[in-house]
Amino acid sequence: MKYKLYRKVAGAKKYKKIRTAKYPKGLTDEYCDKTVKPGKTYYYKVKSFLKKGKKKYASIYSDKCEISAVKFKGKYKVESITKAGVYTGKSMEAIIKFSNGQKYNGRTFLKGKTYYNSDGKVGSFIYDMNILEYSKDNKIWIDARNKSVEIPTNGSVYIKFEIRTTKEEDNKIYYAGSDGVNYSESYISDGNGEDYFIAYNGPGFGDTYGGFDLLKGTGSAYQDWD
């Protein structure tokens, strides 16, 4: 039994055959496509063929598989526009600027809620963090409470978050921002419980892991290879 592998680049109308091969004994095979171009997205389909005596049989096409030729791990630049400080109350708003940090990042989206960690001279703290709005210029704001916000390939996006205490008795928020002098940690995690905050469209598969370090001004994300 043989199979034929077909491929097309996103935007093209037709698939082209790129491989014909025999199935090995276990009927599973792996193939590395070394002819892709960085930054492009490709779709793949496979079809099986069997010759038995004088008769030939062919399967239907498989469902398509979408894979982008991008970095396995996305990298980013981050900066807190809101200044570090101790904010009185059970919640505060913080504006953070996100940008791509390398060429050929996969498309990256932020959505919903996550955790924010700060660590300073007075102690370590963890807070709930929710997206409220986003802006391209830090002037005109768009509601993002039920939307995914994309970190653009070129330029930046400003995101306004609500940071809220997790303990009923707390009435202050120690926000570290990008202050590396008075704080040793200012970190946005990749999710809150079963809710994943980051969605990275890379060549991996599964949920996205990573986070953003506001003190270092960097972030990363990758798909778990399930």
Short mmCIF file of C-alpha atoms in Angstrom, two decimals:
data_model
loop_
_atom_site.label_atom_id
_atom_site.label_comp_id
_atom_site.label_asym_id
_atom_site.label_seq_id
_atom_site.Cartn_x
_atom_site.Cartn_y
_atom_site.Cartn_z
CA MET A 1 0.00 0.00 0.00
CA LYS A 2 1.25 3.47 -0.92
CA TYR A 3 0.32 7.00 -0.06
CA LYS A 4 0.63 10.33 -1.80
CA LEU A 5 1.13 13.57 0.07
CA TYR A 6 -0.23 16.83 -1.30
CA ARG A 7 0.49 20.41 -0.28
CA LYS A 8 -0.63 23.94 -1.04
CA VAL A 9 0.41 27.30 0.35
CA ALA A 10 -2.26 29.47 1.96
CA GLY A 11 -4.00 31.46 -0.78
CA ALA A 12 -3.35 28.95 -3.56
CA LYS A 13 -6.27 27.18 -5.26
CA LYS A 14 -4.81 23.73 -5.92
CA TYR A 15 -2.84 21.11 -4.02
CA LYS A 16 0.37 19.74 -5.57
CA LYS A 17 1.81 16.27 -4.97
CA ILE A 18 5.10 16.46 -3.06
CA ARG A 19 5.68 12.82 -2.07
CA THR A 20 4.83 9.25 -3.06
CA ALA A 21 5.95 6.49 -0.72
CA LYS A 22 5.17 3.01 0.54
CA TYR A 23 3.65 2.57 3.96
CA PRO A 24 6.10 0.85 6.31
CA LYS A 25 5.07 -2.30 8.15
CA GLY A 26 3.44 -0.35 11.01
CA LEU A 27 1.37 1.70 8.55
CA THR A 28 2.65 4.94 10.07
CA ASP A 29 5.19 7.24 8.50
CA GLU A 30 6.88 10.56 9.17
CA TYR A 31 7.96 13.12 6.62
CA CYS A 32 9.91 16.37 7.01
CA ASP A 33 9.02 18.99 4.42
CA LYS A 34 12.28 20.89 3.83
CA THR A 35 11.00 23.02 0.96
CA VAL A 36 8.82 25.45 2.92
CA LYS A 37 9.51 29.18 3.03
CA PRO A 38 9.73 30.97 6.40
CA GLY A 39 6.61 32.81 7.43
CA LYS A 40 4.28 30.93 5.05
CA THR A 41 1.33 28.74 6.06
CA TYR A 42 0.81 25.40 4.35
CA TYR A 43 -2.02 22.88 4.08
CA TYR A 44 -1.43 19.15 3.64
CA LYS A 45 -3.63 16.23 2.59
CA VAL A 46 -2.85 12.56 2.10
CA LYS A 47 -4.43 9.81 0.01
CA SER A 48 -3.82 6.05 0.21
CA PHE A 49 -3.55 3.61 -2.70
CA LEU A 50 -3.61 -0.19 -2.80
CA LYS A 51 -2.90 -2.55 -5.67
CA LYS A 52 -4.27 -6.08 -5.23
CA GLY A 53 -3.87 -8.31 -8.23
CA LYS A 54 -5.09 -6.38 -11.21
CA LYS A 55 -7.30 -4.10 -9.16
CA LYS A 56 -6.34 -0.70 -7.77
CA TYR A 57 -8.06 1.00 -4.85
CA ALA A 58 -7.84 4.60 -3.64
CA SER A 59 -9.05 6.22 -0.44
CA ILE A 60 -10.71 9.61 -0.22
CA TYR A 61 -8.50 12.56 0.70
CA SER A 62 -7.76 13.06 4.36
CA ASP A 63 -8.80 16.17 6.23
CA LYS A 64 -6.33 18.99 5.72
CA CYS A 65 -3.52 19.62 8.19
CA GLU A 66 -2.46 23.27 8.64
CA ILE A 67 1.16 24.02 9.61
CA SER A 68 2.90 27.40 9.56
CA ALA A 69 6.63 27.66 8.85
CA VAL A 70 7.37 29.85 11.86
CA LYS A 71 9.53 29.68 14.95
CA PHE A 72 8.63 26.88 17.34
CA LYS A 73 8.92 29.34 20.25
CA GLY A 74 7.58 32.86 19.87
CA LYS A 75 9.53 35.71 21.49
CA TYR A 76 8.21 39.12 22.50
CA LYS A 77 9.06 42.51 23.97
CA VAL A 78 6.94 43.85 26.84
CA GLU A 79 6.88 47.11 28.77
CA SER A 80 4.64 48.34 31.56
CA ILE A 81 3.34 51.82 30.76
CA THR A 82 1.73 52.03 34.20
CA LYS A 83 4.29 52.88 36.86
CA ALA A 84 5.14 50.50 39.69
CA GLY A 85 3.69 51.28 43.08
CA VAL A 86 1.38 50.28 45.91
CA TYR A 87 -2.22 50.85 44.83
CA THR A 88 -4.95 51.07 47.47
CA GLY A 89 -8.09 49.06 46.78
CA LYS A 90 -9.04 45.61 45.64
CA SER A 91 -8.34 46.33 41.97
CA MET A 92 -6.34 48.59 39.69
CA GLU A 93 -5.86 49.13 35.96
CA ALA A 94 -2.48 48.65 34.28
CA ILE A 95 -1.47 49.34 30.68
CA ILE A 96 1.18 47.07 29.16
CA LYS A 97 2.77 47.33 25.71
CA PHE A 98 3.38 44.12 23.71
CA SER A 99 5.53 43.77 20.55
CA ASN A 100 7.01 40.91 18.53
CA GLY A 101 10.57 40.14 19.55
CA GLN A 102 11.90 38.22 16.55
CA LYS A 103 11.35 37.54 12.88
CA TYR A 104 8.98 34.72 11.90
CA ASN A 105 6.98 34.55 15.09
CA GLY A 106 3.72 32.65 14.66
CA ARG A 107 0.50 34.60 15.12
CA THR A 108 -0.03 35.18 18.84
CA PHE A 109 -3.27 36.03 20.64
CA LEU A 110 -4.05 37.01 24.23
CA LYS A 111 -7.51 36.48 25.70
CA GLY A 112 -9.42 36.44 28.96
CA LYS A 113 -7.74 36.07 32.31
CA THR A 114 -4.48 34.99 33.87
CA TYR A 115 -2.33 35.51 36.96
CA TYR A 116 0.07 38.35 37.73
CA ASN A 117 2.95 37.79 40.18
CA SER A 118 5.01 40.46 41.93
CA ASP A 119 7.86 39.98 44.36
CA GLY A 120 9.55 42.81 46.26
CA LYS A 121 11.02 43.87 49.57
CA VAL A 122 7.64 43.61 51.33
CA GLY A 123 6.82 40.11 50.07
CA SER A 124 5.48 37.97 47.22
CA PHE A 125 2.00 38.43 45.78
CA ILE A 126 -0.28 36.84 43.21
CA TYR A 127 -3.26 38.59 41.65
CA ASP A 128 -5.99 37.84 39.14
CA MET A 129 -5.48 39.62 35.83
CA ASN A 130 -8.15 40.26 33.18
CA ILE A 131 -8.03 41.96 29.79
CA LEU A 132 -10.30 45.00 29.58
CA GLU A 133 -9.37 46.93 26.42
CA TYR A 134 -6.70 47.24 23.74
CA SER A 135 -5.30 50.08 21.67
CA LYS A 136 -2.88 50.55 18.76
CA ASP A 137 -1.76 54.01 19.89
CA ASN A 138 -2.52 54.17 23.63
CA LYS A 139 -5.20 56.76 22.83
CA ILE A 140 -8.22 55.09 21.22
CA TRP A 141 -9.39 52.06 23.18
CA ILE A 142 -11.52 49.09 22.09
CA ASP A 143 -13.39 46.73 24.41
CA ALA A 144 -11.62 43.35 24.56
CA ARG A 145 -13.35 41.53 27.40
CA ASN A 146 -14.75 38.87 25.06
CA LYS A 147 -12.18 39.13 22.25
CA SER A 148 -8.75 37.83 21.36
CA VAL A 149 -6.09 40.51 21.05
CA GLU A 150 -3.29 39.79 18.55
CA ILE A 151 0.30 40.84 19.12
CA PRO A 152 1.02 42.36 15.67
CA THR A 153 3.86 41.23 13.44
CA ASN A 154 4.87 44.86 12.99
CA GLY A 155 4.27 47.57 15.55
CA SER A 156 2.81 47.17 19.03
CA VAL A 157 -0.45 46.74 20.88
CA TYR A 158 -1.34 48.32 24.21
CA ILE A 159 -3.53 46.25 26.52
CA LYS A 160 -5.37 47.57 29.56
CA PHE A 161 -5.73 44.99 32.34
CA GLU A 162 -7.67 44.82 35.56
CA ILE A 163 -5.47 43.46 38.35
CA ARG A 164 -7.50 42.23 41.32
CA THR A 165 -6.67 40.81 44.74
CA THR A 166 -7.29 37.10 45.30
CA LYS A 167 -7.75 37.33 49.07
CA GLU A 168 -10.81 38.89 50.69
CA GLU A 169 -8.74 40.57 53.41
CA ASP A 170 -6.31 42.28 51.01
CA ASN A 171 -6.90 45.94 50.25
CA LYS A 172 -3.65 46.83 48.48
CA ILE A 173 -1.99 45.79 45.25
CA TYR A 174 1.79 45.73 45.00
CA TYR A 175 2.33 46.32 41.30
CA ALA A 176 5.95 45.91 40.20
CA GLY A 177 5.51 47.06 36.60
CA SER A 178 8.92 47.26 34.94
CA ASP A 179 10.71 48.39 38.12
CA GLY A 180 13.72 46.11 38.49
CA VAL A 181 15.21 48.19 41.30
CA ASN A 182 12.59 47.65 44.00
CA TYR A 183 11.16 44.36 42.73
CA SER A 184 12.67 41.00 41.82
CA GLU A 185 9.63 39.64 39.95
CA SER A 186 6.89 41.10 37.77
CA TYR A 187 5.45 38.28 35.71
CA ILE A 188 2.33 37.53 33.65
CA SER A 189 1.66 33.78 33.49
CA ASP A 190 0.22 31.76 30.60
CA GLY A 191 -3.15 31.01 32.16
CA ASN A 192 -5.54 30.92 35.07
CA GLY A 193 -6.50 27.37 36.01
CA GLU A 194 -7.86 25.65 32.90
CA ASP A 195 -8.09 28.92 30.95
CA TYR A 196 -5.12 29.54 28.69
CA PHE A 197 -4.25 33.22 28.33
CA ILE A 198 -1.88 32.86 25.36
CA ALA A 199 -2.68 31.18 22.03
CA TYR A 200 0.40 30.71 19.83
CA ASN A 201 -0.11 29.48 16.27
CA GLY A 202 3.21 27.75 15.77
CA PRO A 203 4.32 24.42 14.28
CA GLY A 204 3.54 22.58 17.52
CA PHE A 205 0.22 21.23 18.68
CA GLY A 206 -1.91 21.65 21.78
CA ASP A 207 -2.13 24.28 24.52
CA THR A 208 0.23 27.24 24.69
CA TYR A 209 2.77 27.67 27.50
CA GLY A 210 4.93 30.68 28.24
CA GLY A 211 4.62 34.08 29.92
CA PHE A 212 5.88 37.66 30.06
CA ASP A 213 8.62 39.02 32.31
CA LEU A 214 8.07 42.75 32.77
CA LEU A 215 11.40 43.26 34.53
CA LYS A 216 13.42 41.74 31.70
CA GLY A 217 11.07 43.20 29.09
CA THR A 218 10.71 39.85 27.33
CA GLY A 219 8.19 37.07 26.81
CA SER A 220 7.88 33.68 25.13
CA ALA A 221 5.23 31.18 24.03
CA TYR A 222 5.17 27.72 22.47
CA GLN A 223 2.63 24.98 21.81
CA ASP A 224 2.83 21.81 23.82
CA TRP A 225 3.70 18.93 21.50
CA ASP A 226 0.89 16.54 22.47
#
